[in-house]
CSV table of C-alpha atoms in Angstrom, one decimal:
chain,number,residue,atom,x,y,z
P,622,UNK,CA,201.7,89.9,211.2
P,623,UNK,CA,204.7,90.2,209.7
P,624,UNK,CA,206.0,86.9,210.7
P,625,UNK,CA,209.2,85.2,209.0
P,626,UNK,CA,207.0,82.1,209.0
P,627,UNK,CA,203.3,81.0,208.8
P,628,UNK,CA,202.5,77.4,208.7
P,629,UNK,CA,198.6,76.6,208.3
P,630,UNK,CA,196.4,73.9,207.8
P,631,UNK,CA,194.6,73.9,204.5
P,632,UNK,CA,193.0,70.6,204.6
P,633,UNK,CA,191.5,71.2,200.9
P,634,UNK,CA,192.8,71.9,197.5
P,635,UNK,CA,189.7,71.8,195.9
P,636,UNK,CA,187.8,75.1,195.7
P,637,UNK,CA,184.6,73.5,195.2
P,638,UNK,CA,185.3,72.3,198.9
P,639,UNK,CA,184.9,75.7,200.5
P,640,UNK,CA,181.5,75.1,202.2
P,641,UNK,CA,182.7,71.6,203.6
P,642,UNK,CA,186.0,73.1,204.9
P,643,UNK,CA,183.6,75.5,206.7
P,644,UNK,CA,181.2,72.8,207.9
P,645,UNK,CA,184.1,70.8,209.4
P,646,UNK,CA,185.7,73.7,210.8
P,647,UNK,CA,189.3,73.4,208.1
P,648,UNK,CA,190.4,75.9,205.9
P,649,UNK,CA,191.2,76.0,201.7
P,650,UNK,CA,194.4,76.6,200.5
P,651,UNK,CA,193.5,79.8,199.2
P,652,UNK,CA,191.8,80.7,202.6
P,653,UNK,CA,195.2,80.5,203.9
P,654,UNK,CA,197.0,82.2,201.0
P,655,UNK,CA,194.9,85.0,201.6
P,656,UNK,CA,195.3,85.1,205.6
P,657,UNK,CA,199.3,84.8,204.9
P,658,UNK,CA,199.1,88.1,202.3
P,659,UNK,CA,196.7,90.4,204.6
P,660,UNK,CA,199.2,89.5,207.3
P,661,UNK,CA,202.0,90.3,204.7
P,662,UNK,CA,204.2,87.1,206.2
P,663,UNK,CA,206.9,86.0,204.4
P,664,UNK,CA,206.5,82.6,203.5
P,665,UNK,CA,203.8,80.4,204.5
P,666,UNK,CA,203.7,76.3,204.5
P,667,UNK,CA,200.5,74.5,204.7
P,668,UNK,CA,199.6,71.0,206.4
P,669,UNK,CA,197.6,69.3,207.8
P,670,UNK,CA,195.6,68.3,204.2
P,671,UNK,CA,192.1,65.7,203.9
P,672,UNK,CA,193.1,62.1,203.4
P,673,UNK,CA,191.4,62.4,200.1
P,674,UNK,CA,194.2,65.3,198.7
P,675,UNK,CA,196.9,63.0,197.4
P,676,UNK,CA,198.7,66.0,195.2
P,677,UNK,CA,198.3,68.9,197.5
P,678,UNK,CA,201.2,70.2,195.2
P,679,UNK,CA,198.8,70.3,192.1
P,680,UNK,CA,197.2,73.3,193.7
P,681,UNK,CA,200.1,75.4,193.9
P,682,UNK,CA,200.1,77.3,190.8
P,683,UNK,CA,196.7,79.1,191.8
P,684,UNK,CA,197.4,79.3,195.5
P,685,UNK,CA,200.7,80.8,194.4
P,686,UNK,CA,198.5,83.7,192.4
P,687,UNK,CA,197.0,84.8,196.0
P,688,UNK,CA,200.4,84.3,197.8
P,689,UNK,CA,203.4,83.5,195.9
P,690,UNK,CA,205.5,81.8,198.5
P,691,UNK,CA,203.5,79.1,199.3
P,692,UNK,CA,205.1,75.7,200.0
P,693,UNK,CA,202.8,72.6,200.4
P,694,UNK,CA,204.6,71.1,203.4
P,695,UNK,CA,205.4,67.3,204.2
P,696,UNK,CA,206.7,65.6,207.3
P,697,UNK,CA,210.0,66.0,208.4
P,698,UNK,CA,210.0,69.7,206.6
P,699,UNK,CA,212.3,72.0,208.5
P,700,UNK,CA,213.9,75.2,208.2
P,701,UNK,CA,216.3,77.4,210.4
P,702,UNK,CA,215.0,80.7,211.2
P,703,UNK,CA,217.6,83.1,211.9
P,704,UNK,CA,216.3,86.2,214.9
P,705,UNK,CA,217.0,89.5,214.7
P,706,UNK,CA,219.3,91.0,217.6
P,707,UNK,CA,217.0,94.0,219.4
């Protein structure tokens, strides 16, 4: 909740693929983007996509209308994340 960063698999783009992400246990990117708004995080990065899911970046523009900050992640993506002082 409330976390600077979420990162999350979303193995599949396709919505049509929500009963296999379920069978195999994986996630949709809109699964996610709607796990990152209910915990009202402020920026979320998925990973971790099918083989099959060349563009994951194609899917953006509909994920974005669940969460707009949504980033579709590749290796080697970093970011410094700056802690609060209690």
């Amino acid at each position: 909740m409330d976390a600077d960063l979420f990162i999350c698999e979303g193995m599949y783009g396709e919505p049509e693929k929500k009963q296999k992400a379920k069978e195999y246990k994986h996630m949709t990117f809109y699964e996610a983007a709607e796990l990152a708004k209910k915990a009202g995080v402020k920026e979320m990065w998925l990973t971790h996509y099918s083989p099959s899911l060349i563009r994951p970046e194609e899917y953006l523009q509909a994920v974005r209308k669940i969460f707009p900050n949504t980033i579709a992640a590749k290796d080697g993506r970093s970011v410094d994340l700056l802690f609060e002082e209690e």
